């Protein structure tokens, strides 16, 4: 069904737990695929220094969220808002079918909305924002 | 195989049918030569006669379609029947004085007549066409409010297993006008908990609206007992009794006189017709009383610049605008097809065999948690299940990769899923074009999926 990267990260996601002493947490759901996901982040001076997630998620959601979370450690908050589905596709090295695209970006969407809430900028992203 | 050279030499395949419209199909894959084509030809040769009636299985012989609760496949009698209508008799009805308009009108009425006959209705004028079940109940619920048969603080009872089609329209009335909505519990067999039902029947209940069959558990509700209880409790002043027949009419003969409901709705696409046509049946007396919530051309008696009257004719009063003519024809052809295979007697026989076989397989697979009651005699071929430790969408994706179509999610029954504590489940559902081999293949691949995904 999926490539080795997806299979590895879905079976042994290195960042699927509840972060200790997190600064932000945010929950989102993908009703199309019956997934929901909560992310936790630690920030220092506007830089993401740690990230984790939890909840009952399907293979593609788990793998994409986990790989995404690993990739953003050390990035600035504003860099996350420049990311969309194409970033995820590059990370996982394969195109996701249309019916599972929302699942693949759930981690990204949740992280963006967590940051919006943290920044109190009054914005909330949707799947349309990221999938364009 | 002596038949095979003939089939290869004569690539136009014809599948005999007693019905007039069936044409030949030349599947796309016949363009290819070679081993794969021969395998597909063999599959079709060995296909059940019912399955051959459905062109999608000829075009895609590898397809194992187990999602009929979502929508049913269409027999060639429906596909060709609609094409024939659109290409030789299509015209608007009610006002045309030329031949094809008269033919269209006859077909439209024949469509309603066969629906009325199928559900035991008094006459076809009690049959209103809508777009689907959801629209049917939305229209009915709003009409009931508009007519004053429901007021603020009045109560509507539904069951906890209802499809959203029979939940949300009442919640809209709750939100807008302050009616109450309450839920009847189910017992350990996923049937109506009649003790709970009795306890909730009070003087504020004005509508009882129930599924005949759950689209998740497949359980058939004992609506004759519901009717008896309503009569005993309320006598002649009973609440309106509405039935969601969306999952019963496709699977067994429903008689609205036996249930003694005031209204029933179902949708054509689940019983072999095209998507886009729903049926709202109601007793003539109720339809006469109800004020429609939509109106316009064809549904009015009189209009001037400032006022209008509703049509007194049924069901015209509830069908403004140009009706969904070709969809009505598809529904007519769908019921004709059921007649041609032996009516509901044969439909139920086939389904009973499939259900018994599938239940036996489910019982042997302890990995699979089936959400069902224990009584196979009171269920249809709808099986909702989950596997601990494996996400339902991963199962459905895995099966899809093997051309097996099932559904994953909450099946438009979120109150029930919340009641069960399930965020996602899989649903496999059967119809007459399925075979025991389909069920075997489903379990084989499901078994592999569980091993690979856990």
Coordinates of C-alpha atoms in Angstrom, one line a residue:
Chain A
X1 CA 0.0 0.0 0.0
X2 CA 2.7 2.5 1.0
X3 CA 6.5 2.8 0.7
X4 CA 9.1 1.8 3.3
X5 CA 9.2 5.3 4.8
X6 CA 5.5 5.3 5.5
X7 CA 5.6 1.8 6.8
X8 CA 8.5 2.5 9.2
X9 CA 7.1 5.7 10.6
X10 CA 3.6 4.3 11.0
X11 CA 4.8 1.2 12.9
X12 CA 7.4 3.0 15.1
X13 CA 6.6 6.7 15.2
X14 CA 9.5 8.2 17.2
X15 CA 7.4 11.2 18.4
X16 CA 4.0 9.7 19.3
X17 CA 3.6 10.5 23.0
X18 CA 2.5 13.4 25.2
X19 CA 5.3 15.9 25.5
X20 CA 6.3 16.9 29.1
X21 CA 6.0 20.6 29.9
X22 CA 4.6 21.5 26.5
X23 CA 3.9 25.1 25.7
X24 CA 1.1 24.6 23.2
X25 CA -1.4 21.7 22.5
X26 CA -4.1 21.6 19.9
X27 CA -6.6 19.0 18.7
X28 CA -7.9 18.7 15.1
X29 CA -10.0 16.1 13.3
X30 CA -10.3 14.7 9.8
X31 CA -13.9 13.6 9.7
X32 CA -13.5 12.2 6.2
X33 CA -11.1 9.5 7.4
X34 CA -12.2 9.2 11.0
X35 CA -8.9 10.5 12.3
X36 CA -8.2 13.0 15.0
X37 CA -4.9 14.1 16.4
X38 CA -3.5 16.2 19.1
X39 CA -0.1 17.9 18.9
X40 CA 2.2 19.2 21.6
X41 CA 5.0 21.7 21.1
X42 CA 7.7 23.4 23.1
X43 CA 8.9 26.8 21.8
X44 CA 11.9 28.9 22.7
X45 CA 12.2 32.4 21.2
X46 CA 9.8 31.6 18.4
X47 CA 11.6 28.4 17.4
X48 CA 10.1 24.9 17.7
X49 CA 12.4 22.9 20.0
X50 CA 10.2 19.8 20.5
X51 CA 7.0 18.3 19.0
X52 CA 4.9 15.3 19.7
X53 CA 1.5 13.9 18.8
X54 CA -1.0 11.4 20.0
X55 CA -4.4 9.8 19.3
X56 CA -5.8 6.9 17.2
X57 CA -4.7 7.5 13.7
X58 CA -4.5 5.5 10.5
X59 CA -1.2 4.5 8.8
X60 CA -0.9 7.5 6.5
X61 CA -1.9 10.0 9.2
X62 CA 0.5 8.5 11.7
X63 CA 3.5 8.4 9.3
X64 CA 3.0 11.8 7.8
X65 CA 2.4 13.5 11.1
X66 CA 5.5 11.8 12.6
X67 CA 7.8 12.6 9.7
X68 CA 6.5 16.1 9.6
X69 CA 7.0 16.6 13.3
X70 CA 10.6 15.4 13.1
X71 CA 11.3 17.8 10.2
X72 CA 10.2 21.0 11.9
X73 CA 12.4 20.8 15.0
X74 CA 14.6 23.9 14.9
X75 CA 12.3 25.8 12.5
X76 CA 10.8 29.1 13.3
X77 CA 7.0 29.4 13.8
X78 CA 6.5 31.5 10.7
X79 CA 8.1 28.9 8.5
X80 CA 5.3 26.4 9.3
X81 CA 2.7 28.7 7.7
X82 CA 4.5 28.4 4.4
X83 CA 4.1 24.7 4.3
X84 CA 1.3 22.8 2.5
X85 CA 0.6 19.3 1.1
X86 CA 3.6 19.5 -1.3
X87 CA 6.0 19.7 1.7
X88 CA 4.5 16.5 3.0
X89 CA 4.7 14.8 -0.3
X90 CA 8.4 15.7 -0.6
X91 CA 9.0 14.3 2.9
X92 CA 7.4 11.0 2.4
X93 CA 8.6 10.5 -1.2
X94 CA 5.3 9.6 -2.7
X95 CA 2.1 11.1 -3.9
X96 CA -0.9 10.4 -1.7
X97 CA -4.2 9.4 -3.3
X98 CA -6.9 12.1 -3.4
X99 CA -9.0 10.2 -0.9
X100 CA -6.2 10.2 1.8
X101 CA -4.7 13.7 1.2
X102 CA -6.5 15.2 4.2
X103 CA -5.2 12.3 6.3
X104 CA -1.6 13.1 5.2
X105 CA -1.8 16.7 6.2
X106 CA -3.6 16.4 9.5
X107 CA -0.4 16.8 11.5
X108 CA 0.5 19.9 9.5
X109 CA -2.9 21.4 9.9
X110 CA -3.1 20.8 13.6
X111 CA 0.4 22.3 14.1
X112 CA -0.5 25.4 12.1
X113 CA -3.7 25.9 14.1
X114 CA -1.8 25.3 17.3
X115 CA 0.6 28.2 16.3
X116 CA -2.3 30.4 15.3
X117 CA -3.8 29.9 18.7
X118 CA -0.5 30.6 20.4
X119 CA 0.1 33.7 18.4
X120 CA -3.5 34.9 19.0
X121 CA -3.7 36.1 15.4
X122 CA -7.4 35.2 15.0
X123 CA -6.7 32.8 12.1
X124 CA -7.7 29.2 11.7
X125 CA -6.6 27.1 8.8
X126 CA -8.7 24.4 7.1
X127 CA -7.8 21.5 4.8
X128 CA -8.6 23.8 1.9
X129 CA -5.8 26.1 3.0
X130 CA -3.2 23.4 2.9
X131 CA -4.5 21.3 0.0
X132 CA -5.2 24.4 -2.3
Chain B
X1 CA -13.5 -25.1 -22.5
X2 CA -15.6 -25.3 -25.7
X3 CA -17.4 -21.9 -24.9
X4 CA -14.1 -20.0 -24.7
X5 CA -13.0 -20.0 -28.4
X6 CA -16.6 -18.8 -29.3
X7 CA -16.4 -16.0 -26.8
X8 CA -12.9 -15.0 -28.0
X9 CA -14.0 -15.1 -31.6
X10 CA -17.2 -13.2 -30.9
X11 CA -16.1 -10.3 -28.7
X12 CA -19.5 -8.8 -28.5
X13 CA -20.9 -10.4 -25.4
X14 CA -24.6 -10.6 -24.9
X15 CA -26.2 -11.6 -21.6
X16 CA -29.7 -12.8 -22.1
X17 CA -32.5 -11.2 -20.2
X18 CA -36.3 -11.5 -20.4
X19 CA -36.5 -7.7 -20.2
X20 CA -36.8 -5.6 -23.4
X21 CA -34.1 -3.1 -22.9
X22 CA -30.9 -5.0 -22.4
X23 CA -28.3 -4.3 -24.9
X24 CA -24.9 -5.7 -25.7
X25 CA -21.9 -4.5 -23.8
X26 CA -18.5 -4.4 -25.1
X27 CA -16.2 -3.9 -22.1
X28 CA -13.1 -1.8 -22.6
X29 CA -10.8 -4.6 -21.5
X30 CA -11.8 -6.6 -24.6
X31 CA -9.6 -4.3 -26.6
X32 CA -6.6 -6.0 -25.0
X33 CA -5.5 -9.4 -26.2
X34 CA -3.9 -12.1 -24.2
X35 CA -3.9 -13.9 -21.0
X36 CA -5.6 -11.2 -18.8
X37 CA -8.5 -11.1 -21.2
X38 CA -9.0 -14.8 -21.2
X39 CA -9.0 -14.8 -17.4
X40 CA -11.7 -12.1 -17.4
X41 CA -13.8 -14.0 -19.9
X42 CA -13.6 -17.0 -17.7
X43 CA -14.7 -15.0 -14.7
X44 CA -17.7 -13.7 -16.6
X45 CA -18.5 -17.2 -17.9
X46 CA -18.6 -18.4 -14.3
X47 CA -20.4 -15.4 -13.0
X48 CA -23.8 -15.9 -11.4
X49 CA -26.8 -15.1 -13.7
X50 CA -27.9 -12.2 -11.4
X51 CA -24.4 -10.7 -11.4
X52 CA -24.4 -10.7 -15.2
X53 CA -27.5 -8.5 -15.1
X54 CA -25.3 -5.8 -13.7
X55 CA -23.0 -4.4 -16.4
X56 CA -20.5 -3.0 -14.0
X57 CA -19.5 -6.5 -13.1
X58 CA -19.0 -7.3 -16.8
X59 CA -16.9 -4.2 -17.3
X60 CA -15.0 -4.9 -14.1
X61 CA -15.0 -8.7 -13.5
X62 CA -12.5 -8.3 -10.6
X63 CA -14.8 -6.0 -8.7
X64 CA -16.2 -7.3 -5.4
X65 CA -18.7 -4.7 -4.4
X66 CA -19.7 -4.9 -0.7
X67 CA -21.0 -1.4 -0.2
X68 CA -24.6 -1.7 -1.2
X69 CA -25.8 0.0 2.0
X70 CA -24.1 3.1 0.6
X71 CA -25.6 2.6 -2.8
X72 CA -26.6 -0.3 -5.0
X73 CA -25.3 -1.2 -8.5
X74 CA -27.6 -0.9 -11.4
X75 CA -28.9 -3.7 -13.7
X76 CA -28.8 -3.2 -17.4
X77 CA -32.6 -3.0 -17.4
X78 CA -32.3 0.3 -15.5
X79 CA -29.2 1.6 -17.4
X80 CA -30.7 0.8 -20.8
X81 CA -34.2 1.8 -19.7
X82 CA -33.1 5.3 -18.8
X83 CA -31.1 5.6 -22.0
X84 CA -34.1 4.4 -24.1
X85 CA -36.4 6.9 -22.4
X86 CA -34.0 9.8 -22.9
X87 CA -33.4 8.9 -26.5
X88 CA -37.0 8.2 -27.6
X89 CA -39.7 9.4 -25.2
X90 CA -38.3 12.3 -23.1
X91 CA -40.5 15.3 -22.7
X92 CA -42.0 17.3 -19.8
X93 CA -45.2 16.1 -18.3
X94 CA -48.5 17.7 -17.2
X95 CA -48.9 20.3 -19.9
X96 CA -47.8 18.8 -23.2
X97 CA -50.5 17.7 -25.7
X98 CA -48.1 15.7 -27.9
X99 CA -47.3 12.0 -27.9
X100 CA -43.9 12.0 -26.1
X101 CA -45.3 14.2 -23.3
X102 CA -48.2 11.7 -22.9
X103 CA -45.7 8.8 -22.9
X104 CA -43.6 10.6 -20.3
X105 CA -46.6 11.2 -18.2
X106 CA -47.6 7.6 -18.4
X107 CA -44.1 6.4 -17.4
X108 CA -44.1 8.8 -14.5
X109 CA -47.4 7.5 -13.2
X110 CA -46.4 3.9 -13.9
X111 CA -43.3 4.6 -11.8
X112 CA -45.4 5.8 -8.9
X113 CA -47.9 2.9 -9.3
X114 CA -45.2 0.3 -9.0
X115 CA -43.8 2.0 -6.0
X116 CA -47.2 2.1 -4.4
X117 CA -47.8 -1.6 -5.2
X118 CA -44.4 -2.5 -3.8
X119 CA -45.0 -0.9 -0.4
X120 CA -48.7 -1.8 0.0
X121 CA -49.9 1.8 -0.4
X122 CA -53.5 2.5 -1.3
X123 CA -52.7 4.4 -4.5
X124 CA -49.9 6.1 -6.3
X125 CA -51.2 9.6 -5.4
X126 CA -49.8 9.0 -2.0
X127 CA -46.3 8.8 -3.4
X128 CA -44.3 12.0 -3.5
X129 CA -40.9 12.0 -5.3
X130 CA -38.0 13.9 -3.8
X131 CA -34.2 13.7 -4.4
X132 CA -33.4 11.1 -1.7
X133 CA -34.4 10.0 1.8
X134 CA -32.7 12.9 3.5
X135 CA -34.7 15.4 1.5
X136 CA -37.8 13.4 2.0
X137 CA -37.7 13.7 5.8
X138 CA -36.5 17.3 5.7
X139 CA -39.5 18.2 3.6
X140 CA -41.9 16.1 5.8
X141 CA -40.5 17.4 9.1
X142 CA -40.7 21.1 8.0
X143 CA -44.2 20.5 6.6
X144 CA -45.3 19.0 9.9
X145 CA -44.1 22.0 11.7
X146 CA -45.5 24.5 9.2
X147 CA -48.9 22.8 9.5
X148 CA -48.9 23.1 13.2
X149 CA -48.8 19.4 13.9
X150 CA -45.7 20.0 16.0
X151 CA -45.3 22.9 18.4
X152 CA -42.7 24.2 20.8
X153 CA -42.0 21.7 23.6
X154 CA -43.6 18.9 21.7
X155 CA -41.5 15.8 21.5
X156 CA -40.1 13.7 18.7
X157 CA -38.9 10.2 19.5
X158 CA -36.2 8.6 17.3
X159 CA -33.9 5.6 18.1
X160 CA -30.3 5.8 19.0
X161 CA -29.3 4.0 15.8
X162 CA -30.8 6.3 13.4
X163 CA -29.1 7.6 10.2
X164 CA -28.5 11.3 10.2
X165 CA -31.4 11.6 7.7
X166 CA -33.7 10.8 10.6
X167 CA -31.9 12.9 13.2
X168 CA -30.8 16.2 11.8
X169 CA -34.1 17.4 10.3
X170 CA -35.6 17.0 13.8
X171 CA -32.6 18.8 15.4
X172 CA -33.1 21.7 13.0
X173 CA -36.7 22.0 14.3
X174 CA -35.3 21.8 17.8
X175 CA -32.8 24.5 17.1
X176 CA -35.2 26.8 15.3
X177 CA -38.5 26.3 17.1
X178 CA -37.7 24.6 20.4
X179 CA -39.2 21.1 19.9
X180 CA -37.7 18.3 22.0
X181 CA -35.9 15.3 20.6
X182 CA -35.4 12.1 22.6
X183 CA -33.7 8.8 21.8
X184 CA -35.1 5.3 22.3
X185 CA -32.4 2.9 23.6
X186 CA -31.6 -0.4 22.0
X187 CA -31.3 -3.7 24.0
X188 CA -28.4 -6.2 24.1
X189 CA -29.6 -7.6 20.7
X190 CA -29.5 -4.1 19.1
X191 CA -33.3 -4.2 18.8
X192 CA -35.6 -1.5 20.2
X193 CA -35.7 -1.6 24.0
X194 CA -39.4 -1.7 24.4
X195 CA -39.2 -1.0 28.1
X196 CA -37.3 2.2 27.4
X197 CA -39.7 3.0 24.6
X198 CA -42.8 2.6 26.8
X199 CA -41.2 4.8 29.5
X200 CA -40.7 7.6 27.0
X201 CA -44.2 7.7 25.6
X202 CA -45.9 10.6 27.3
X203 CA -48.5 13.2 26.2
X204 CA -45.8 15.5 24.7
X205 CA -44.8 12.9 22.1
X206 CA -46.2 14.0 18.8
X207 CA -44.0 12.2 16.4
X208 CA -42.2 8.8 16.5
X209 CA -39.8 8.4 13.7
X210 CA -37.8 5.2 13.4
X211 CA -35.6 3.3 11.0
X212 CA -37.1 0.0 9.8
X213 CA -33.6 -1.4 9.5
X214 CA -30.4 0.0 11.0
X215 CA -27.8 1.0 8.4
X216 CA -25.1 0.0 10.8
X217 CA -26.2 -3.1 12.7
X218 CA -28.5 -4.5 10.0
X219 CA -31.1 -5.1 12.7
X220 CA -34.7 -5.1 11.6
X221 CA -36.9 -3.3 14.1
X222 CA -40.2 -4.7 15.2
X223 CA -42.4 -1.9 13.9
X224 CA -45.6 -3.8 14.2
X225 CA -45.0 -3.9 17.9
X226 CA -44.2 -0.2 17.9
X227 CA -47.6 0.4 16.2
X228 CA -49.4 -1.8 18.8
X229 CA -47.8 0.1 21.7
X230 CA -48.7 3.5 20.2
X231 CA -52.3 2.3 19.7
X232 CA -52.5 1.0 23.2
X233 CA -51.0 4.1 24.8
X234 CA -52.8 6.8 22.7
X235 CA -55.8 5.2 21.1
X236 CA -57.1 7.4 18.2
X237 CA -55.0 10.3 19.3
X238 CA -51.7 8.8 18.5
X239 CA -48.5 10.5 17.5
X240 CA -47.5 10.5 13.8
X241 CA -45.5 7.4 13.1
X242 CA -42.9 7.8 10.5
X243 CA -40.6 5.1 9.1
X244 CA -37.2 5.3 7.4
X245 CA -37.5 2.5 4.9
X246 CA -34.1 3.3 3.3
X247 CA -32.6 0.0 4.4
X248 CA -35.7 -2.2 4.4
X249 CA -37.3 -1.6 1.0
X250 CA -34.1 -2.7 -0.8
X251 CA -34.0 -6.0 1.2
X252 CA -37.5 -7.2 1.9
X253 CA -41.1 -6.6 1.1
X254 CA -42.4 -3.7 3.2
X255 CA -46.2 -3.3 3.7
X256 CA -47.1 0.1 5.1
X257 CA -50.5 -1.2 6.1
X258 CA -49.0 -3.9 8.3
X259 CA -46.7 -1.4 10.0
X260 CA -49.6 1.1 10.0
X261 CA -47.3 4.0 9.8
X262 CA -48.4 7.5 8.7
X263 CA -45.5 8.1 6.4
X264 CA -42.4 6.3 5.1
X265 CA -39.5 7.4 3.0
X266 CA -36.8 5.6 1.1
X267 CA -34.3 6.3 -1.6
X268 CA -34.1 4.9 -5.1
X269 CA -30.4 4.5 -5.5
X270 CA -30.3 1.8 -2.8
X271 CA -32.8 -0.3 -4.7
X272 CA -31.1 -0.4 -8.1
X273 CA -32.4 3.0 -9.4
X274 CA -30.3 6.0 -10.3
X275 CA -29.2 8.3 -7.5
X276 CA -31.4 11.4 -7.4
X277 CA -34.8 10.0 -6.6
X278 CA -36.3 9.6 -3.2
X279 CA -39.7 8.4 -2.2
X280 CA -41.9 10.0 0.4
X281 CA -45.1 8.0 1.0
X282 CA -47.8 9.2 3.3
X283 CA -51.4 8.5 3.9
X284 CA -53.6 10.6 1.7
X285 CA -55.3 12.1 4.7
X286 CA -52.0 13.3 6.1
X287 CA -50.8 14.7 2.7
X288 CA -54.1 16.6 2.3
X289 CA -53.6 18.1 5.7
X290 CA -49.9 19.1 5.4
X291 CA -48.8 22.5 4.1
X292 CA -45.9 22.1 1.7
X293 CA -42.7 24.0 2.4
X294 CA -41.7 24.3 -1.2
X295 CA -44.0 25.5 -4.0
X296 CA -44.1 26.8 -7.5
X297 CA -45.1 25.7 -10.9
X298 CA -47.1 22.5 -11.0
X299 CA -47.8 22.6 -7.3
X300 CA -50.2 25.5 -7.2
X301 CA -53.9 25.9 -7.7
X302 CA -54.0 29.6 -8.4
X303 CA -51.4 32.4 -8.4
X304 CA -51.7 36.2 -8.8
X305 CA -49.3 39.0 -7.9
X306 CA -50.1 38.8 -4.2
X307 CA -51.4 35.4 -3.3
X308 CA -51.6 31.8 -4.3
X309 CA -53.3 28.5 -3.4
X310 CA -51.7 25.1 -3.2
X311 CA -52.8 22.5 -5.7
X312 CA -55.5 20.3 -4.3
X313 CA -54.2 17.4 -6.4
X314 CA -52.0 14.8 -4.9
X315 CA -49.1 14.4 -5.1
X316 CA -48.7 17.5 -7.3
X317 CA -49.0 19.7 -4.2
X318 CA -45.6 18.5 -3.1
X319 CA -43.8 18.4 -6.4
X320 CA -43.1 21.9 -7.7
X321 CA -41.2 22.4 -10.8
X322 CA -40.2 19.8 -13.4
X323 CA -40.1 16.4 -11.7
X324 CA -37.1 14.2 -11.9
X325 CA -38.4 12.4 -14.9
X326 CA -35.6 10.1 -16.0
X327 CA -34.9 9.2 -12.4
X328 CA -38.6 8.2 -12.0
X329 CA -38.1 6.0 -15.0
X330 CA -35.0 4.5 -13.4
X331 CA -37.1 3.6 -10.3
X332 CA -39.8 2.1 -12.5
X333 CA -37.2 -0.1 -14.3
X334 CA -35.6 -1.0 -11.0
X335 CA -38.9 -2.4 -9.6
X336 CA -39.5 -4.1 -13.0
X337 CA -36.2 -5.8 -12.7
X338 CA -37.1 -7.1 -9.2
X339 CA -40.3 -8.5 -10.6
X340 CA -38.4 -10.2 -13.4
X341 CA -36.2 -12.1 -11.0
X342 CA -39.1 -13.3 -8.9
X343 CA -40.0 -10.3 -6.9
X344 CA -39.1 -10.0 -3.2
X345 CA -39.5 -13.7 -2.7
X346 CA -36.3 -14.4 -4.7
X347 CA -34.6 -11.2 -3.4
X348 CA -35.1 -12.3 0.2
X349 CA -34.1 -15.9 -0.6
X350 CA -30.8 -14.8 -2.1
X351 CA -30.1 -12.4 0.7
X352 CA -31.0 -15.0 3.5
X353 CA -28.4 -17.4 2.0
X354 CA -25.7 -14.7 1.8
X355 CA -26.4 -13.4 5.4
X356 CA -26.3 -16.9 6.9
X357 CA -23.0 -17.6 5.1
X358 CA -21.4 -14.3 6.1
X359 CA -22.5 -14.6 9.7
X360 CA -20.9 -18.0 9.9
X361 CA -17.7 -16.6 8.7
X362 CA -17.8 -13.7 11.1
X363 CA -18.4 -16.0 14.0
X364 CA -15.2 -18.0 13.1
X365 CA -13.0 -14.9 13.0
X366 CA -12.4 -13.8 16.6
X367 CA -10.2 -10.9 15.5
X368 CA -13.2 -9.2 14.1
X369 CA -15.7 -7.5 16.4
X370 CA -19.0 -7.4 14.7
X371 CA -21.6 -4.9 16.0
X372 CA -24.7 -7.1 15.7
X373 CA -27.6 -8.7 17.5
X374 CA -27.5 -12.4 18.0
X375 CA -30.6 -13.2 16.0
X376 CA -29.9 -13.7 12.3
X377 CA -33.6 -14.0 11.6
X378 CA -34.0 -10.3 12.3
X379 CA -31.2 -8.8 10.3
X380 CA -30.3 -8.0 6.7
X381 CA -26.9 -8.1 5.0
X382 CA -25.3 -5.2 6.7
X383 CA -22.2 -5.9 8.8
X384 CA -20.4 -3.2 10.8
X385 CA -17.2 -4.3 12.5
X386 CA -13.9 -3.2 13.8
X387 CA -10.6 -4.8 14.6
X388 CA -8.7 -3.9 17.7
X389 CA -5.4 -2.3 17.0
X390 CA -6.1 -1.7 13.3
X391 CA -7.6 1.6 12.0
X392 CA -10.8 1.0 10.0
X393 CA -9.6 3.2 7.1
X394 CA -6.4 1.2 6.8
X395 CA -8.6 -2.0 6.4
X396 CA -10.8 -0.4 3.8
X397 CA -7.7 0.9 1.9
X398 CA -6.1 -2.5 2.0
X399 CA -9.3 -4.2 0.7
X400 CA -9.7 -1.5 -2.0
X401 CA -6.2 -2.4 -3.3
X402 CA -7.7 -5.8 -3.9
X403 CA -10.8 -4.5 -5.7
X404 CA -13.0 -5.1 -2.6
X405 CA -15.3 -2.2 -1.9
X406 CA -16.4 -1.6 1.7
X407 CA -17.0 1.6 3.7
X408 CA -15.2 3.0 6.7
X409 CA -16.1 5.7 9.1
X410 CA -19.2 6.5 11.1
X411 CA -21.8 5.7 8.4
X412 CA -23.8 8.8 9.0
X413 CA -24.8 7.4 12.4
X414 CA -22.7 9.4 14.8
X415 CA -25.1 9.3 17.8
X416 CA -25.0 5.5 17.6
X417 CA -21.2 5.4 17.1
X418 CA -20.8 7.7 20.1
X419 CA -23.2 5.4 22.0
X420 CA -20.9 2.4 21.1
X421 CA -17.7 4.4 21.9
X422 CA -16.5 3.8 18.3
X423 CA -14.8 6.6 16.4
X424 CA -14.5 4.5 13.2
X425 CA -15.7 1.2 12.0
X426 CA -15.8 -0.8 8.7
X427 CA -19.0 -1.8 7.1
X428 CA -19.5 -4.6 4.6
X429 CA -22.9 -4.9 3.0
X430 CA -24.5 -7.5 0.6
X431 CA -27.1 -7.5 -2.1
X432 CA -28.4 -10.0 -4.6
X433 CA -25.5 -9.6 -7.0
X434 CA -23.0 -10.8 -4.4
X435 CA -22.0 -14.4 -4.1
X436 CA -20.5 -16.8 -1.6
X437 CA -17.3 -16.4 -3.5
X438 CA -17.4 -12.7 -2.9
X439 CA -17.8 -13.3 0.8
X440 CA -14.9 -15.9 0.8
X441 CA -12.6 -13.5 -0.9
X442 CA -13.6 -10.7 1.5
X443 CA -12.6 -12.8 4.5
X444 CA -9.4 -14.0 2.9
X445 CA -8.2 -10.5 2.1
X446 CA -9.4 -9.2 5.5
X447 CA -7.5 -11.9 7.2
X448 CA -4.3 -10.8 5.3
X449 CA -5.0 -7.2 6.1
X450 CA -5.2 -7.9 9.8
X451 CA -1.9 -9.8 9.7
X452 CA -0.2 -7.1 7.7
X453 CA -1.5 -4.1 9.5
X454 CA -1.4 -5.2 13.2

